[in-house]
Amino acid sequence: MNELGKAAIYHFTDKVLPKKVKEYDKYTLEVYEKEVNHITGFASSIGFDNTDLYLDKSLKKKDQLQLQALLQRIGDYNALIMKDFYHLRKNTGAFMKDLIMLGSKGVNIYTIEDGNFVLETAPFYCPLRVAIYYCGLEIVGRSIELQFE
């Protein structure tokens, strides 16, 4: 096993079929195989050769049985590798909860298109030059005071 540990690769396809394609199963398998090979190659390129594949064929979370199985066994992995963050959750709030849950279990997330999320290396205690803008109409009366607290 490499020093990075074991990774889970998760991917789903929405089975979208172009109008001109007649052989649905053959087309789906070819596209799926190409996408999975691309993600597996990415995993290897960042140092994860010991991987398990979890593959679903639905956009609907209730039909994503492999994702459910993966999340039940997430403690077995050091990393989750996907095409993009969308493949974990579409909803931003649910996605953030999953990121925090995975990070708290020591699972780093690597994606081809959206970059990485590694909770243990987040700069929580480093001085950062950050500007935050918030417009909340419910606190207009106190907004100036809040800027300096």
Coordinates of N, CA and C in Angstrom, one line a residue:
M1 N 0.8 -1.2 0.0 CA 0.0 0.0 0.0 C 0.9 1.2 0.0
N2 N 0.5 2.3 -0.7 CA 1.3 3.5 -0.8 C 1.1 4.3 0.5
E3 N 1.9 5.3 0.7 CA 1.9 6.0 2.0 C 0.6 6.9 2.1
L4 N 0.0 7.2 1.0 CA -1.2 8.0 1.0 C -2.4 7.2 1.5
G5 N -2.3 5.9 1.5 CA -3.4 5.0 2.0 C -4.4 4.6 0.8
K6 N -5.6 4.3 1.2 CA -6.5 3.7 0.3 C -7.6 4.8 -0.1
A7 N -8.0 4.8 -1.3 CA -9.0 5.8 -1.8 C -10.2 5.1 -2.3
A8 N -11.4 5.8 -2.2 CA -12.6 5.4 -2.8 C -12.8 6.3 -4.0
I9 N -13.2 5.7 -5.1 CA -13.5 6.5 -6.3 C -15.0 6.4 -6.5
Y10 N -15.7 7.5 -6.6 CA -17.2 7.5 -6.8 C -17.5 8.3 -8.1
H11 N -18.4 7.6 -8.8 CA -18.9 8.3 -10.0 C -20.3 7.8 -10.3
F12 N -21.1 8.7 -11.0 CA -22.4 8.2 -11.5 C -22.5 8.8 -12.9
T13 N -23.4 8.2 -13.6 CA -23.8 8.7 -14.9 C -25.3 8.9 -14.9
D14 N -25.8 9.9 -15.6 CA -27.2 10.2 -15.7 C -27.9 9.4 -16.8
K15 N -27.1 8.6 -17.5 CA -27.6 7.8 -18.6 C -28.3 8.7 -19.7
V16 N -27.7 9.9 -20.0 CA -28.3 10.7 -21.0 C -27.9 10.1 -22.4
L17 N -28.8 9.9 -23.2 CA -28.5 9.2 -24.5 C -28.8 10.2 -25.7
P18 N -27.8 10.5 -26.5 CA -28.0 11.4 -27.6 C -29.0 10.7 -28.6
K19 N -29.8 11.6 -29.2 CA -30.9 11.1 -30.1 C -30.4 10.1 -31.2
K20 N -29.2 10.3 -31.7 CA -28.7 9.5 -32.8 C -28.2 8.1 -32.3
V21 N -28.0 7.9 -31.1 CA -27.4 6.7 -30.6 C -28.5 5.7 -30.4
K22 N -28.4 4.5 -31.0 CA -29.5 3.5 -30.9 C -29.1 2.4 -29.9
E23 N -27.9 2.1 -29.7 CA -27.5 1.0 -28.8 C -27.2 1.6 -27.4
Y24 N -28.2 1.7 -26.7 CA -28.1 2.4 -25.4 C -27.0 1.8 -24.5
D25 N -27.1 0.5 -24.3 CA -26.2 -0.2 -23.3 C -24.7 -0.1 -23.8
K26 N -24.5 -0.2 -25.1 CA -23.1 -0.1 -25.6 C -22.6 1.3 -25.4
Y27 N -23.4 2.3 -25.7 CA -23.0 3.7 -25.6 C -22.7 4.0 -24.1
T28 N -23.7 3.6 -23.2 CA -23.5 3.9 -21.8 C -22.2 3.3 -21.3
L29 N -22.0 2.1 -21.6 CA -20.8 1.4 -21.2 C -19.5 2.1 -21.7
E30 N -19.5 2.5 -22.9 CA -18.3 3.2 -23.5 C -18.0 4.5 -22.8
V31 N -19.1 5.3 -22.6 CA -18.9 6.6 -21.9 C -18.5 6.4 -20.5
Y32 N -19.2 5.5 -19.8 CA -18.9 5.2 -18.4 C -17.5 4.7 -18.2
E33 N -17.1 3.8 -19.1 CA -15.7 3.2 -19.0 C -14.7 4.3 -19.2
K34 N -14.9 5.2 -20.2 CA -14.0 6.3 -20.4 C -13.9 7.2 -19.2
E35 N -15.0 7.6 -18.7 CA -15.0 8.5 -17.5 C -14.3 7.8 -16.3
V36 N -14.6 6.6 -16.0 CA -14.0 5.9 -14.9 C -12.5 5.7 -15.1
N37 N -12.1 5.4 -16.3 CA -10.7 5.3 -16.6 C -10.0 6.6 -16.4
H38 N -10.6 7.7 -16.7 CA -10.1 9.1 -16.5 C -9.9 9.4 -15.0
I39 N -10.9 9.0 -14.2 CA -10.9 9.3 -12.8 C -9.8 8.4 -12.1
T40 N -9.8 7.1 -12.6 CA -8.8 6.2 -12.0 C -7.4 6.7 -12.4
G41 N -7.2 7.1 -13.6 CA -5.9 7.7 -14.0 C -5.5 8.9 -13.1
F42 N -6.5 9.8 -12.9 CA -6.3 10.9 -12.0 C -5.8 10.5 -10.6
A43 N -6.5 9.5 -10.1 CA -6.2 9.0 -8.7 C -4.8 8.5 -8.7
S44 N -4.4 7.8 -9.7 CA -3.0 7.2 -9.8 C -2.0 8.4 -9.9
S45 N -2.4 9.4 -10.6 CA -1.4 10.5 -10.8 C -1.2 11.3 -9.6
I46 N -2.1 11.3 -8.6 CA -1.9 12.0 -7.4 C -1.4 11.0 -6.2
G47 N -1.2 9.8 -6.6 CA -0.5 8.9 -5.7 C -1.4 7.8 -5.1
F48 N -2.7 7.7 -5.6 CA -3.6 6.7 -5.0 C -3.7 5.5 -6.0
D49 N -3.0 4.5 -5.8 CA -3.1 3.3 -6.7 C -4.0 2.2 -6.0
N50 N -4.2 2.3 -4.7 CA -5.0 1.3 -4.0 C -6.4 1.9 -3.9
T51 N -7.3 1.6 -4.8 CA -8.6 2.2 -4.8 C -9.7 1.2 -5.0
D52 N -10.9 1.6 -4.5 CA -12.1 0.8 -4.7 C -13.1 1.7 -5.5
L53 N -13.8 1.1 -6.4 CA -14.7 1.8 -7.2 C -16.2 1.7 -6.7
Y54 N -16.9 2.8 -6.7 CA -18.3 2.8 -6.3 C -19.0 3.6 -7.5
L55 N -19.8 2.8 -8.3 CA -20.4 3.4 -9.5 C -21.9 3.3 -9.5
D56 N -22.6 4.4 -9.7 CA -24.0 4.4 -9.8 C -24.4 4.8 -11.2
K57 N -25.7 4.5 -11.5 CA -26.3 4.9 -12.8 C -27.5 5.8 -12.7
S58 N -27.5 6.7 -11.7 CA -28.7 7.5 -11.5 C -28.3 8.8 -10.9
L59 N -29.0 9.9 -11.2 CA -28.8 11.2 -10.6 C -29.6 11.3 -9.3
K60 N -30.6 10.4 -9.1 CA -31.4 10.5 -7.9 C -30.7 9.8 -6.8
K61 N -30.6 10.6 -5.7 CA -29.9 10.1 -4.5 C -30.5 8.8 -4.0
K62 N -31.8 8.7 -4.0 CA -32.5 7.4 -3.5 C -32.1 6.2 -4.3
D63 N -31.6 6.4 -5.6 CA -31.2 5.3 -6.4 C -29.7 5.1 -6.4
Q64 N -29.0 5.9 -5.7 CA -27.5 5.8 -5.7 C -27.1 4.9 -4.5
L65 N -27.3 3.6 -4.7 CA -27.0 2.6 -3.7 C -25.5 2.5 -3.4
Q66 N -24.7 2.7 -4.5 CA -23.2 2.6 -4.3 C -22.7 3.8 -3.4
L67 N -23.3 4.9 -3.6 CA -22.9 6.1 -2.8 C -23.2 5.8 -1.3
Q68 N -24.4 5.2 -1.1 CA -24.8 4.9 0.3 C -23.9 3.9 0.9
A69 N -23.5 2.9 0.1 CA -22.5 1.8 0.6 C -21.2 2.5 0.9
L70 N -20.7 3.4 0.0 CA -19.5 4.1 0.2 C -19.5 4.8 1.5
L71 N -20.5 5.6 1.8 CA -20.6 6.4 3.0 C -20.7 5.6 4.2
Q72 N -21.2 4.4 4.1 CA -21.2 3.5 5.3 C -19.8 2.9 5.6
R73 N -19.0 2.8 4.5 CA -17.6 2.3 4.7 C -16.6 3.3 4.6
I74 N -16.9 4.6 4.8 CA -16.0 5.7 4.5 C -14.8 5.6 5.4
G75 N -14.9 5.1 6.6 CA -13.8 4.9 7.6 C -12.7 4.1 7.1
D76 N -12.9 3.3 6.0 CA -11.9 2.4 5.4 C -11.0 3.2 4.5
Y77 N -11.2 4.5 4.2 CA -10.5 5.2 3.2 C -9.8 6.5 3.8
N78 N -8.8 6.9 3.1 CA -8.1 8.1 3.4 C -8.5 9.2 2.4
A79 N -9.1 8.9 1.3 CA -9.5 9.8 0.3 C -10.7 9.4 -0.5
L80 N -11.5 10.4 -1.0 CA -12.6 10.2 -1.9 C -12.2 11.0 -3.1
I81 N -12.3 10.3 -4.3 CA -11.9 10.9 -5.5 C -13.1 10.8 -6.5
M82 N -13.4 12.0 -7.1 CA -14.5 12.1 -7.9 C -14.2 13.0 -9.1
K83 N -15.1 13.1 -10.1 CA -14.9 14.0 -11.2 C -15.1 15.5 -10.7
D84 N -16.1 15.7 -9.9 CA -16.3 17.1 -9.4 C -17.2 17.0 -8.1
F85 N -17.3 18.1 -7.4 CA -18.1 18.1 -6.2 C -19.6 17.7 -6.4
Y86 N -20.1 18.0 -7.5 CA -21.5 17.8 -7.9 C -21.8 16.3 -7.7
H87 N -20.8 15.4 -7.9 CA -21.0 14.0 -7.8 C -21.3 13.6 -6.3
L88 N -21.0 14.4 -5.4 CA -21.3 14.1 -4.0 C -22.7 14.6 -3.6
R89 N -22.9 15.8 -3.9 CA -24.2 16.4 -3.6 C -24.5 17.6 -4.5
K90 N -25.8 17.8 -4.9 CA -26.1 19.0 -5.7 C -26.4 20.1 -4.8
N91 N -27.0 19.9 -3.7 CA -27.4 21.0 -2.8 C -26.1 21.4 -2.0
T92 N -25.9 22.7 -2.0 CA -24.7 23.3 -1.3 C -24.7 23.0 0.2
G93 N -25.8 23.2 0.8 CA -25.8 23.0 2.3 C -25.5 21.5 2.6
A94 N -26.2 20.6 1.9 CA -25.9 19.2 2.2 C -24.5 18.8 1.8
F95 N -24.0 19.4 0.8 CA -22.6 19.2 0.4 C -21.6 19.6 1.5
M96 N -21.8 20.8 2.0 CA -20.9 21.3 3.1 C -21.0 20.4 4.3
K97 N -22.2 19.9 4.7 CA -22.3 19.0 5.8 C -21.4 17.7 5.5
D98 N -21.5 17.2 4.3 CA -20.8 16.0 3.9 C -19.3 16.3 3.9
L99 N -18.8 17.5 3.5 CA -17.4 17.8 3.5 C -16.9 17.8 4.9
I100 N -17.7 18.4 5.8 CA -17.2 18.5 7.2 C -17.2 17.1 7.8
M101 N -18.2 16.3 7.5 CA -18.3 14.9 8.1 C -17.1 14.1 7.5
L102 N -16.8 14.2 6.2 CA -15.7 13.4 5.7 C -14.4 13.9 6.2
G103 N -14.2 15.2 6.3 CA -13.0 15.8 6.8 C -12.7 15.4 8.3
S104 N -13.8 15.3 9.1 CA -13.7 15.0 10.5 C -13.3 13.5 10.6
K105 N -13.5 12.7 9.6 CA -13.2 11.3 9.6 C -11.8 11.1 9.0
G106 N -11.1 12.2 8.6 CA -9.8 12.1 8.0 C -9.8 11.7 6.5
V107 N -10.9 11.9 5.9 CA -11.1 11.6 4.4 C -10.9 12.9 3.6
N108 N -9.9 13.0 2.8 CA -9.6 14.1 2.0 C -10.4 13.9 0.6
I109 N -10.8 15.0 0.0 CA -11.5 14.9 -1.2 C -10.7 15.5 -2.4
Y110 N -10.6 14.7 -3.5 CA -9.9 15.2 -4.6 C -10.8 15.0 -5.8
T111 N -10.8 16.1 -6.6 CA -11.7 16.1 -7.8 C -10.9 16.6 -9.0
I112 N -11.2 16.1 -10.2 CA -10.6 16.5 -11.4 C -10.9 17.9 -11.8
E113 N -12.2 18.3 -11.6 CA -12.6 19.6 -12.1 C -12.7 20.7 -11.1
D114 N -12.9 20.3 -9.8 CA -13.2 21.4 -8.8 C -12.0 21.5 -7.8
G115 N -11.0 20.8 -7.9 CA -9.9 20.9 -7.0 C -10.0 20.0 -5.8
N116 N -9.4 20.3 -4.7 CA -9.4 19.4 -3.6 C -9.9 20.0 -2.3
F117 N -10.3 19.2 -1.4 CA -10.7 19.7 0.0 C -10.0 18.8 1.0
V118 N -9.1 19.4 1.7 CA -8.3 18.6 2.7 C -8.5 19.4 4.0
L119 N -9.3 18.9 4.8 CA -9.7 19.6 6.1 C -8.5 19.8 7.0
E120 N -7.6 18.8 7.1 CA -6.5 18.8 8.0 C -5.5 19.9 7.6
T121 N -5.5 20.3 6.4 CA -4.5 21.4 6.0 C -5.1 22.7 5.9
A122 N -6.4 22.9 6.3 CA -7.0 24.2 6.2 C -6.3 25.1 7.1
P123 N -6.1 26.4 6.7 CA -5.3 27.3 7.5 C -6.1 28.0 8.7
F124 N -6.6 27.2 9.6 CA -7.5 27.7 10.6 C -6.7 28.7 11.6
Y125 N -5.4 28.4 11.8 CA -4.7 29.2 12.8 C -3.6 30.1 12.1
C126 N -3.7 30.2 10.9 CA -2.7 31.1 10.1 C -3.4 32.5 10.0
P127 N -2.6 33.5 10.1 CA -3.1 34.8 9.8 C -3.4 35.0 8.3
L128 N -4.6 35.3 8.0 CA -5.0 35.4 6.6 C -5.5 36.8 6.3
R129 N -5.3 37.3 5.1 CA -5.8 38.6 4.6 C -7.1 38.3 3.9
V130 N -8.2 38.4 4.6 CA -9.5 38.0 4.0 C -10.4 39.1 4.2
A131 N -11.2 39.4 3.2 CA -12.3 40.4 3.2 C -13.6 39.6 3.1
I132 N -14.5 39.9 4.0 CA -15.8 39.2 3.9 C -16.9 40.3 3.7
Y133 N -17.8 40.0 2.8 CA -18.9 41.0 2.6 C -20.2 40.2 2.9
Y134 N -21.0 40.8 3.7 CA -22.3 40.2 4.0 C -23.4 41.3 3.9
C135 N -24.5 41.0 3.3 CA -25.6 41.9 3.2 C -26.8 41.2 3.7
G136 N -27.1 41.6 5.0 CA -28.3 41.0 5.6 C -29.2 42.1 6.0
L137 N -30.3 42.2 5.4 CA -31.3 43.2 5.6 C -31.8 43.2 7.1
E138 N -31.8 42.0 7.7 CA -32.3 42.0 9.0 C -31.4 42.7 10.1
I139 N -30.2 43.0 9.7 CA -29.3 43.6 10.7 C -28.8 45.0 10.2
V140 N -29.5 45.6 9.4 CA -29.0 46.9 8.8 C -28.7 47.9 9.9
G141 N -29.5 47.9 11.0 CA -29.2 48.9 12.0 C -27.9 48.6 12.8
R142 N -27.5 47.4 12.8 CA -26.3 47.0 13.5 C -25.1 46.7 12.6
S143 N -25.3 46.8 11.3 CA -24.2 46.4 10.4 C -22.9 47.2 10.6
I144 N -23.0 48.5 10.9 CA -21.8 49.3 11.1 C -21.1 48.8 12.3
E145 N -21.8 48.6 13.4 CA -21.2 48.1 14.6 C -20.6 46.7 14.5
L146 N -21.2 45.9 13.7 CA -20.7 44.5 13.5 C -19.3 44.5 12.8
Q147 N -19.1 45.5 11.9 CA -17.9 45.6 11.2 C -16.7 45.7 12.1
F148 N -16.9 46.3 13.3 CA -15.7 46.6 14.1 C -15.7 45.8 15.4
E149 N -16.6 44.8 15.5 CA -16.6 43.9 16.7 C -15.6 42.8 16.5

